[in-house]
Amino acid sequence: DAGVIQSPRHEVTEMGQEVTLRCKPISGHNSLFWYRQTMMRGLELLIYFNNNVPIDDSGMPEDRFSAKMPNASFSTLKIQPSEPRDSAVYFCASRLGLGGADEQFFGPGTRLTVL
Amino acid sequence: AQKVTQAQTEISVVEKEDVTLDCVYETRDTTYYLFWYKQPPSGELVFLIRRNSFDEQNEISGRYSWNFQKSTSSFNFTITASQVVDSAVYFCVSASGGYNKLIFGAGTRLAVHP
């Protein structure tokens, strides 16, 4: 079975541009998570969805960040406008259910560089 | 608030040595879960193990073993007879808030040299 799929794997953009990161969770998983990894802050949860509904977006750093999950097999994380401090690796993860102790399966990440 | 501390930033060993990665967690919850994830140089995050707060049994999986001690709030990870392929960053993680929010430690970078 395919794991979590993220695209693009690498993105280089200029400050002020809109950036859209994409994620396809594992089929049948109904919880989806977006994380950001930086040297300074480590891995931090940005937002998570259950059954396509955002449950907790308290980790989203600013209004420039938005996430959507229009259906069970697709989610986007958008940054508009992007800034150099948004440079990081963004991971998407999915899990079978919400709550409980099932592990989260992570995608390969998108390495974002904002110049 | 939950917190995970991995005091060892980097560890360097020679192949075949045993190595233990330390993890100390803080939580006010009576029920919680702990995990270890591995991040190899390729960058992906790989799940290794999950433990719940009611199960203090140690676990062994091949060369990997985990020691969970509630009395000291520790969840240490030992690799026996380390191999070069074990070189990675290892994260100790706790789960709170209905187990949806993963709280990652800062990670321990393990370098295994031939």
XYZ file of N, CA and C in Angstrom:
687
model
N 0.838 -1.199 0.000
C 0.000 0.000 0.000
C 0.870 1.245 0.000
N 0.417 2.264 -0.692
C 1.166 3.505 -0.716
C 1.068 4.168 0.640
N 2.141 4.821 1.033
C 2.122 5.564 2.271
C 1.535 6.942 2.040
N 1.801 7.838 2.959
C 1.364 9.218 2.805
C 2.191 9.860 1.691
N 1.508 10.522 0.800
C 2.182 11.134 -0.347
C 2.140 12.648 -0.214
N 3.288 13.261 -0.367
C 3.359 14.722 -0.312
C 3.989 15.249 -1.598
N 3.504 16.408 -2.001
C 4.106 17.070 -3.153
C 4.033 18.578 -2.976
N 4.987 19.318 -3.513
C 6.220 18.780 -4.069
C 7.164 18.320 -2.962
N 8.243 17.677 -3.304
C 9.223 17.273 -2.310
C 10.131 18.445 -1.931
N 10.358 19.280 -2.906
C 11.167 20.476 -2.671
C 10.491 21.660 -3.333
N 10.529 22.781 -2.659
C 9.931 23.993 -3.209
C 10.828 25.161 -2.849
N 11.220 25.900 -3.857
C 11.993 27.120 -3.640
C 11.184 28.264 -4.209
N 10.952 29.271 -3.406
C 10.140 30.382 -3.850
C 10.707 31.682 -3.307
N 10.171 32.753 -3.797
C 10.644 34.059 -3.323
C 9.654 34.643 -2.330
N 10.179 35.411 -1.447
C 9.349 36.056 -0.433
C 8.170 36.766 -1.092
N 7.009 36.577 -0.487
C 5.812 37.228 -0.999
C 4.975 36.342 -1.895
N 5.556 35.262 -2.364
C 4.815 34.351 -3.234
C 3.911 33.432 -2.427
N 2.884 32.958 -3.083
C 2.000 31.958 -2.468
C 2.596 30.572 -2.656
N 2.521 29.782 -1.610
C 3.034 28.412 -1.654
C 1.911 27.459 -1.251
N 1.745 26.399 -2.003
C 0.745 25.387 -1.663
C 1.411 24.027 -1.580
N 1.282 23.413 -0.420
C 1.805 22.074 -0.195
C 0.649 21.097 -0.199
N 0.884 19.917 -0.743
C -0.200 18.959 -0.922
C 0.087 17.649 -0.210
N -0.989 17.007 0.190
C -0.851 15.752 0.923
C -1.990 14.806 0.567
N -1.628 13.573 0.335
C -2.618 12.501 0.160
C -2.404 11.507 1.280
N -3.376 11.365 2.173
C -3.193 10.438 3.302
C -3.334 8.993 2.854
N -3.013 8.096 3.740
C -3.192 6.678 3.467
C -4.693 6.397 3.352
N -5.058 5.637 2.360
C -6.459 5.327 2.138
C -7.059 4.657 3.366
N -8.208 5.165 3.786
C -8.884 4.597 4.943
C -8.571 5.314 6.249
N -7.517 6.099 6.253
C -7.201 6.891 7.440
C -8.110 8.115 7.473
N -8.645 8.421 8.654
C -9.554 9.558 8.692
C -9.059 10.714 9.537
N -7.807 10.635 9.995
C -7.207 11.786 10.671
C -5.954 12.198 9.910
N -5.801 13.493 9.748
C -4.661 14.011 9.011
C -4.041 15.150 9.788
N -2.718 15.182 9.785
C -1.954 16.133 10.597
C -0.915 16.835 9.717
N -0.711 18.113 9.967
C 0.381 18.867 9.344
C 1.368 19.295 10.425
N 2.652 19.019 10.170
C 3.720 19.393 11.085
C 4.744 20.242 10.344
N 5.522 20.984 11.126
C 6.631 21.746 10.576
C 7.877 21.406 11.388
N 8.982 21.225 10.683
C 10.237 20.930 11.362
C 11.276 21.989 11.024
N 11.787 22.645 12.049
C 12.861 23.617 11.880
C 13.967 23.318 12.889
N 15.123 23.836 12.618
C 16.238 23.634 13.548
C 15.930 24.290 14.890
N 15.320 25.449 14.836
C 15.100 26.210 16.070
C 13.991 25.611 16.934
N 12.928 25.156 16.302
C 11.736 24.768 17.065
C 11.462 23.270 17.019
N 12.256 22.548 16.260
C 12.028 21.111 16.166
C 10.751 20.812 15.401
N 10.101 19.724 15.778
C 8.862 19.296 15.119
C 7.673 19.816 15.904
N 6.797 20.520 15.225
C 5.626 21.067 15.896
C 4.376 20.856 15.048
N 3.298 20.545 15.749
C 2.018 20.313 15.076
C 1.393 21.645 14.695
N 0.957 21.749 13.456
C 0.322 22.978 12.983
C -1.201 22.877 13.079
N -1.753 21.786 12.548
C -3.198 21.632 12.486
C -3.515 20.169 12.272
N -4.688 19.725 12.734
C -5.112 18.385 12.354
C -6.603 18.337 12.057
N -6.940 17.377 11.223
C -8.303 17.175 10.744
C -8.788 15.785 11.156
N -10.082 15.689 11.353
C -10.707 14.389 11.482
C -11.922 14.367 10.578
N -12.014 13.342 9.767
C -13.113 13.253 8.799
C -13.258 14.563 8.025
N -12.132 15.098 7.607
C -12.039 16.284 6.754
C -12.345 17.586 7.482
N -12.619 17.527 8.761
C -12.974 18.725 9.522
C -11.787 19.158 10.373
N -11.402 20.434 10.309
C -10.293 20.881 11.166
C -10.702 20.819 12.633
N -9.897 20.175 13.434
C -10.205 19.991 14.848
C -9.436 20.988 15.711
N -8.177 21.170 15.400
C -7.346 22.046 16.216
C -6.319 22.717 15.314
N -6.427 24.025 15.190
C -5.468 24.767 14.367
C -4.640 25.718 15.232
N -4.560 25.421 16.503
C -3.862 26.327 17.416
C -2.368 26.419 17.135
N -1.844 25.470 16.396
C -0.420 25.498 16.068
C -0.089 26.292 14.821
N -1.088 26.725 14.097
C -0.842 27.523 12.893
C -0.236 28.851 13.330
N 0.922 29.193 12.809
C 1.663 30.329 13.356
C 1.021 31.682 13.095
N 0.457 31.867 11.923
C -0.095 33.174 11.589
C -1.224 33.002 10.592
N -1.938 34.098 10.390
C -3.034 34.058 9.413
C -2.541 33.808 7.993
N -1.274 33.947 7.785
C -0.735 33.678 6.442
C -0.830 32.187 6.111
N -0.997 31.373 7.134
C -1.081 29.929 6.953
C -2.552 29.510 6.955
N -2.892 28.655 6.001
C -4.243 28.096 5.994
C -4.164 26.659 5.488
N -5.078 25.837 5.946
C -5.111 24.440 5.525
C -6.545 24.038 5.221
N -6.664 23.163 4.237
C -7.977 22.667 3.862
C -7.908 21.173 3.630
N -9.053 20.548 3.764
C -9.156 19.131 3.434
C -10.504 18.940 2.734
N -10.553 19.155 1.454
C -11.825 19.107 0.724
C -12.438 17.720 0.642
N -11.591 16.687 0.767
C -12.117 15.316 0.767
C -11.151 14.415 1.521
N -11.534 13.184 1.650
C -10.773 12.257 2.498
C -9.401 11.900 1.946
N -9.148 12.247 0.702
C -7.894 11.815 0.108
C -6.977 12.968 -0.277
N -7.285 14.173 0.228
C -6.463 15.299 -0.208
C -6.514 16.440 0.801
N -5.352 16.996 1.060
C -5.278 18.169 1.933
C -4.213 19.118 1.398
N -4.412 20.386 1.658
C -3.425 21.390 1.268
C -3.069 22.268 2.457
N -1.845 22.727 2.443
C -1.375 23.733 3.388
C -0.857 24.888 2.553
N -1.437 26.051 2.767
C -1.090 27.197 1.936
C -0.455 28.283 2.792
N 0.548 28.909 2.234
C 1.188 30.049 2.891
C 1.121 31.214 1.913
N 0.494 32.286 2.359
C 0.307 33.440 1.488
C 0.243 34.712 2.321
N 1.194 35.621 2.191
C 2.427 35.516 1.412
C 3.519 34.797 2.206
N 4.407 34.165 1.513
C 5.485 33.441 2.202
C 6.584 34.398 2.643
N 7.285 33.991 3.688
C 8.399 34.774 4.221
C 9.591 33.837 4.441
N 10.798 34.385 4.458
C 11.981 33.531 4.652
C 11.904 32.677 5.921
N 11.284 33.169 6.964
C 11.218 32.386 8.200
C 10.261 31.212 8.104
N 9.544 31.102 7.000
C 8.698 29.930 6.780
C 9.502 28.756 6.238
N 10.755 28.984 5.915
C 11.598 27.904 5.398
C 11.694 26.795 6.437
N 11.362 25.593 6.015
C 11.280 24.463 6.944
C 10.950 23.215 6.128
N 10.906 22.087 6.823
C 10.357 20.877 6.216
C 8.956 20.699 6.784
N 8.009 20.542 5.898
C 6.612 20.381 6.297
C 6.207 18.925 6.078
N 5.747 18.308 7.153
C 5.325 16.910 7.092
C 3.807 16.812 7.208
N 3.289 15.900 6.465
C 1.897 15.503 6.604
C 1.898 14.091 7.188
N 0.946 13.817 8.064
C 0.829 12.482 8.649
C -0.639 12.085 8.667
N -0.889 10.807 8.618
C -2.275 10.359 8.737
C -2.363 9.219 9.739
N -3.574 9.045 10.234
C -3.811 8.001 11.232
C -5.186 7.413 11.008
N -5.321 6.178 11.462
C -6.561 5.465 11.193
C -7.755 6.143 11.851
N -7.624 6.562 13.112
C -8.756 7.146 13.816
C -8.364 8.407 14.533
N -9.293 8.935 15.269
C -8.999 10.113 16.098
C -9.052 9.663 17.546
N -8.071 10.082 18.301
C -7.992 9.577 19.661
C -7.404 8.176 19.636
N -7.345 7.541 20.760
C -6.717 6.234 20.779
C -5.228 6.360 20.591
N -4.586 5.304 20.310
C -3.138 5.317 20.329
C -2.535 4.833 19.022
N -3.307 4.806 17.971
C -2.720 4.403 16.704
C -1.600 5.358 16.334
N -0.566 4.786 15.784
C 0.546 5.645 15.400
C 0.198 6.479 14.189
N 0.882 7.600 14.070
C 0.736 8.454 12.906
C 1.793 8.046 11.885
N 1.369 7.962 10.650
C 2.273 7.623 9.558
C 2.624 8.906 8.813
N 3.901 9.152 8.702
C 4.360 10.405 8.122
C 4.713 10.265 6.650
N 4.453 11.332 5.913
C 4.916 11.424 4.550
C 6.382 11.789 4.514
N 6.946 11.872 3.314
C 8.380 12.149 3.173
C 8.752 13.600 3.445
N 7.746 14.462 3.524
C 8.027 15.863 3.800
C 8.215 16.696 2.546
N 7.951 17.979 2.693
C 8.248 18.967 1.647
C 9.233 19.958 2.229
N 10.373 20.053 1.587
C 11.377 21.025 2.040
C 11.124 22.351 1.343
N 10.713 23.348 2.120
C 10.380 24.662 1.578
C 11.500 25.651 1.883
N 11.941 26.316 0.843
C 12.921 27.384 0.991
C 12.325 28.659 0.433
N 12.249 29.668 1.276
C 11.727 30.972 0.850
C 12.891 31.958 0.840
N 13.189 32.471 -0.340
C 14.347 33.366 -0.492
C 13.986 34.817 -0.252
N 1.653 21.196 31.321
C 1.836 20.905 29.909
C 2.792 19.728 29.738
N 2.599 19.032 28.640
C 3.482 17.909 28.385
C 4.817 18.387 27.865
N 5.834 17.625 28.206
C 7.175 17.965 27.754
C 7.983 16.693 27.644
N 8.835 16.636 26.649
C 9.724 15.491 26.463
C 11.145 16.011 26.379
N 12.009 15.446 27.190
C 13.400 15.888 27.222
C 14.328 14.768 26.789
N 15.093 15.057 25.769
C 16.140 14.149 25.333
C 17.440 14.899 25.552
N 18.093 14.585 26.643
C 19.254 15.365 27.059
C 20.455 15.172 26.140
N 20.518 14.029 25.498
C 21.657 13.745 24.611
C 21.380 14.339 23.233
N 22.165 15.321 22.871
C 21.975 15.941 21.566
C 22.563 15.069 20.471
N 23.785 14.590 20.717
C 24.463 13.747 19.738
C 25.202 12.639 20.456
N 25.185 11.476 19.852
C 25.951 10.342 20.356
C 26.715 9.743 19.187
N 27.964 9.429 19.439
C 28.791 8.806 18.413
C 29.346 7.500 18.967
N 29.135 6.428 18.234
C 29.622 5.117 18.664
C 30.268 4.422 17.485
N 30.993 3.375 17.816
C 31.584 2.527 16.786
C 30.675 1.321 16.613
N 30.590 0.868 15.405
C 29.745 -0.281 15.089
C 29.945 -1.412 16.094
N 28.838 -2.064 16.436
C 28.760 -3.202 17.357
C 28.683 -2.768 18.815
N 28.870 -1.491 19.076
C 28.672 -1.025 20.451
C 27.182 -0.963 20.759
N 26.847 -1.143 22.029
C 25.484 -0.922 22.475
C 25.333 0.569 22.817
N 24.158 1.107 22.575
C 23.942 2.522 22.874
C 22.526 2.715 23.428
N 22.406 3.559 24.423
C 21.111 3.860 25.023
C 20.783 5.332 24.838
N 19.599 5.570 24.329
C 19.101 6.926 24.137
C 18.113 7.229 25.255
N 18.357 8.317 25.953
C 17.542 8.639 27.116
C 16.352 9.512 26.747
N 15.274 9.310 27.487
C 14.075 10.123 27.291
C 13.384 10.294 28.637
N 13.112 11.518 28.992
C 12.353 11.823 30.199
C 11.142 12.637 29.792
N 9.995 12.263 30.301
C 8.776 12.957 29.916
C 8.108 13.577 31.138
N 7.304 14.579 30.862
C 6.506 15.219 31.909
C 5.069 15.259 31.446
N 4.175 14.857 32.330
C 2.756 14.927 32.004
C 1.941 14.961 33.279
N 0.782 15.575 33.187
C -0.150 15.573 34.310
C -1.245 14.523 34.084
N -1.250 13.953 32.904
C -2.275 12.973 32.584
C -1.970 11.649 33.265
N -3.017 10.936 33.636
C -2.817 9.608 34.208
C -2.742 8.558 33.100
N -3.357 8.877 31.992
C -3.283 7.993 30.829
C -2.594 8.746 29.702
N -1.561 8.151 29.205
C -0.808 8.812 28.136
C -0.094 7.752 27.318
N 0.407 8.204 26.182
C 1.135 7.310 25.291
C 2.496 7.908 24.974
N 3.432 7.032 24.794
C 4.788 7.421 24.427
C 5.200 6.663 23.169
N 6.006 7.311 22.376
C 6.440 6.727 21.111
C 7.926 7.007 20.912
N 8.521 6.221 20.037
C 9.830 6.548 19.471
C 9.686 6.537 17.950
N 10.251 7.588 17.360
C 10.316 7.681 15.903
C 11.782 7.844 15.501
N 12.088 7.340 14.322
C 13.444 7.446 13.762
C 13.400 8.317 12.516
N 14.367 9.207 12.384
C 14.467 10.027 11.185
C 15.859 9.803 10.579
N 15.932 8.918 9.586
C 17.224 8.665 8.948
C 17.644 9.854 8.096
N 18.857 9.829 7.570
C 19.344 10.960 6.764
C 18.435 11.311 5.590
N 17.678 10.361 5.108
C 16.769 10.639 3.994
C 15.608 11.544 4.400
N 15.370 11.670 5.697
C 14.421 12.681 6.169
C 13.058 12.210 6.600
N 12.648 11.018 6.206
C 11.307 10.586 6.597
C 11.273 10.226 8.078
N 10.096 10.187 8.635
C 9.907 9.826 10.040
C 9.307 8.427 10.098
N 9.995 7.558 10.809
C 9.601 6.156 10.852
C 9.193 5.788 12.271
N 7.993 5.268 12.412
C 7.494 4.824 13.713
C 8.258 3.587 14.165
N 8.653 3.578 15.448
C 9.357 2.424 15.997
C 8.528 1.683 17.033
N 7.956 2.432 17.987
C 7.249 1.762 19.065
C 6.260 2.711 19.728
N 5.222 2.138 20.311
C 4.236 2.858 21.095
C 4.097 2.153 22.443
N 3.933 2.952 23.475
C 3.713 2.419 24.813
C 2.617 3.223 25.491
N 1.709 2.557 26.213
C 0.733 3.311 26.990
C 1.139 3.300 28.457
N 0.574 4.205 29.196
C 1.012 4.431 30.571
C 0.684 3.269 31.498
N -0.152 2.355 31.062
C -0.519 1.221 31.915
C 0.355 -0.006 31.692
N 1.214 0.090 30.720
C 2.008 -1.075 30.363
C 3.476 -0.755 30.547
N 4.023 -1.195 31.668
C 5.424 -0.904 31.935
C 6.344 -2.040 31.533
N 5.799 -2.997 30.831
C 6.658 -4.092 30.393
C 7.701 -3.580 29.418
N 8.902 -4.036 29.601
C 9.923 -3.714 28.624
C 9.648 -4.475 27.340
N 10.115 -3.927 26.258
C 9.861 -4.568 24.976
C 11.162 -4.721 24.211
N 11.265 -5.825 23.517
C 12.449 -6.086 22.701
C 11.977 -6.428 21.300
N 12.644 -5.808 20.337
C 12.353 -6.111 18.945
C 13.681 -6.196 18.215
N 14.154 -7.396 18.050
C 15.446 -7.575 17.407
C 16.559 -6.944 18.224
N 17.268 -6.021 17.636
C 18.356 -5.346 18.349
C 17.862 -4.166 19.168
N 16.585 -3.840 19.058
C 16.019 -2.701 19.759
C 15.328 -3.150 21.043
N 15.471 -2.376 22.084
C 14.721 -2.633 23.304
C 14.379 -1.303 23.960
N 13.278 -1.341 24.711
C 12.787 -0.127 25.349
C 12.519 -0.404 26.814
N 12.893 0.559 27.634
C 12.707 0.445 29.070
C 11.840 1.594 29.536
N 10.631 1.272 29.966
C 9.665 2.276 30.397
C 9.554 2.204 31.912
N 9.849 3.289 32.583
C 9.764 3.324 34.039
C 8.975 4.554 34.466
N 7.772 4.329 34.942
C 6.929 5.442 35.371
C 7.513 6.127 36.593
N 8.190 5.371 37.441
C 8.722 5.944 38.673
C 9.725 7.055 38.407
N 10.409 6.953 37.292
C 11.394 7.979 36.934
C 10.965 8.764 35.691
N 9.749 8.501 35.213
C 9.226 9.182 34.016
C 10.210 9.063 32.858
N 10.686 7.874 32.669
C 11.670 7.677 31.598
C 11.209 6.590 30.627
N 11.635 6.743 29.410
C 11.299 5.776 28.349
C 12.524 5.670 27.457
N 13.491 4.896 27.927
C 14.782 4.834 27.255
C 14.822 3.760 26.174
N 15.666 3.989 25.212
C 15.741 3.152 24.010
C 17.180 2.665 23.855
N 17.337 1.350 23.758
C 18.671 0.769 23.625
C 18.797 0.036 22.305
N 19.876 0.302 21.621
C 20.220 -0.441 20.407
C 21.420 -1.305 20.744
N 21.247 -2.585 20.564
C 22.321 -3.542 20.839
C 23.086 -3.816 19.552
N 24.400 -3.899 19.694
C 25.243 -4.195 18.529
C 24.897 -3.247 17.374
N 25.109 -1.985 17.605
C 24.709 -0.957 16.641
C 25.353 -1.191 15.269
N 24.646 -0.715 14.260
C 25.119 -0.837 12.882
C 25.101 0.552 12.239
N 25.863 0.688 11.185
C 25.931 1.979 10.494
C 24.537 2.434 10.063
N 23.689 1.489 9.680
C 22.335 1.851 9.231
C 21.470 2.417 10.349
N 21.939 2.276 11.584
C 21.187 2.859 12.700
C 21.420 4.366 12.818
N 22.347 4.883 12.069
C 22.634 6.319 12.119
C 21.393 7.098 11.705
N 20.943 7.944 12.609
C 19.698 8.685 12.381
C 19.477 9.620 13.561
N 18.428 10.412 13.457
C 17.959 11.173 14.607
C 16.776 10.413 15.179
N 16.794 10.218 16.475
C 15.734 9.479 17.142
C 14.937 10.422 18.038
N 13.625 10.368 17.869
C 12.744 11.250 18.631
C 11.907 10.440 19.607
N 11.900 10.902 20.828
C 10.966 10.398 21.826
C 9.760 11.329 21.797
N 8.573 10.759 21.862
C 7.357 11.534 21.625
C 6.298 11.154 22.643
N 5.562 12.136 23.106
C 4.416 11.835 23.946
C 3.152 12.327 23.259
N 2.031 11.770 23.674
C 0.757 12.141 23.068
C -0.192 12.619 24.141
N -0.854 13.733 23.848
C -1.804 14.286 24.800
C -3.028 14.770 24.039
N -3.938 15.361 24.755
C -5.099 15.955 24.098
C -5.891 14.953 23.312
N -6.226 13.838 23.939
C -6.922 12.791 23.197
C -5.965 12.037 22.325
N -4.668 12.198 22.622
C -3.616 11.459 21.927
C -3.451 11.894 20.489
N -3.938 13.075 20.173
C -3.784 13.560 18.810
C -2.585 14.474 18.649
N -2.235 15.149 19.705
C -1.094 16.061 19.619
C 0.170 15.321 20.032
N 1.044 15.132 19.092
C 2.327 14.528 19.397
C 3.284 15.618 19.838
N 3.880 15.407 21.012
C 4.877 16.343 21.533
C 6.234 15.685 21.335
N 7.031 16.272 20.459
C 8.312 15.686 20.129
C 9.412 16.214 21.042
N 10.312 15.324 21.446
C 11.547 15.780 22.059
C 12.420 16.419 20.998
N 13.530 16.958 21.424
C 14.425 17.648 20.491
C 15.180 16.681 19.601
N 15.189 15.414 19.975
C 15.868 14.410 19.171
C 17.300 14.175 19.612
N 17.748 12.953 19.395
C 19.155 12.586 19.628
C 19.720 12.096 18.308
N 20.786 12.739 17.887
C 21.428 12.328 16.640
C 22.454 11.239 16.954
N 22.226 10.066 16.394
C 23.125 8.932 16.606
C 23.968 8.724 15.360
N 25.255 8.703 15.553
C 26.182 8.409 14.450
C 26.915 7.117 14.793
N 26.757 6.133 13.941
C 27.440 4.850 14.132
C 28.526 4.756 13.071
N 29.745 4.646 13.525
C 30.892 4.629 12.607
C 31.392 3.200 12.405
N 31.837 2.892 11.201
C 32.343 1.535 10.947
C 33.666 1.299 11.652
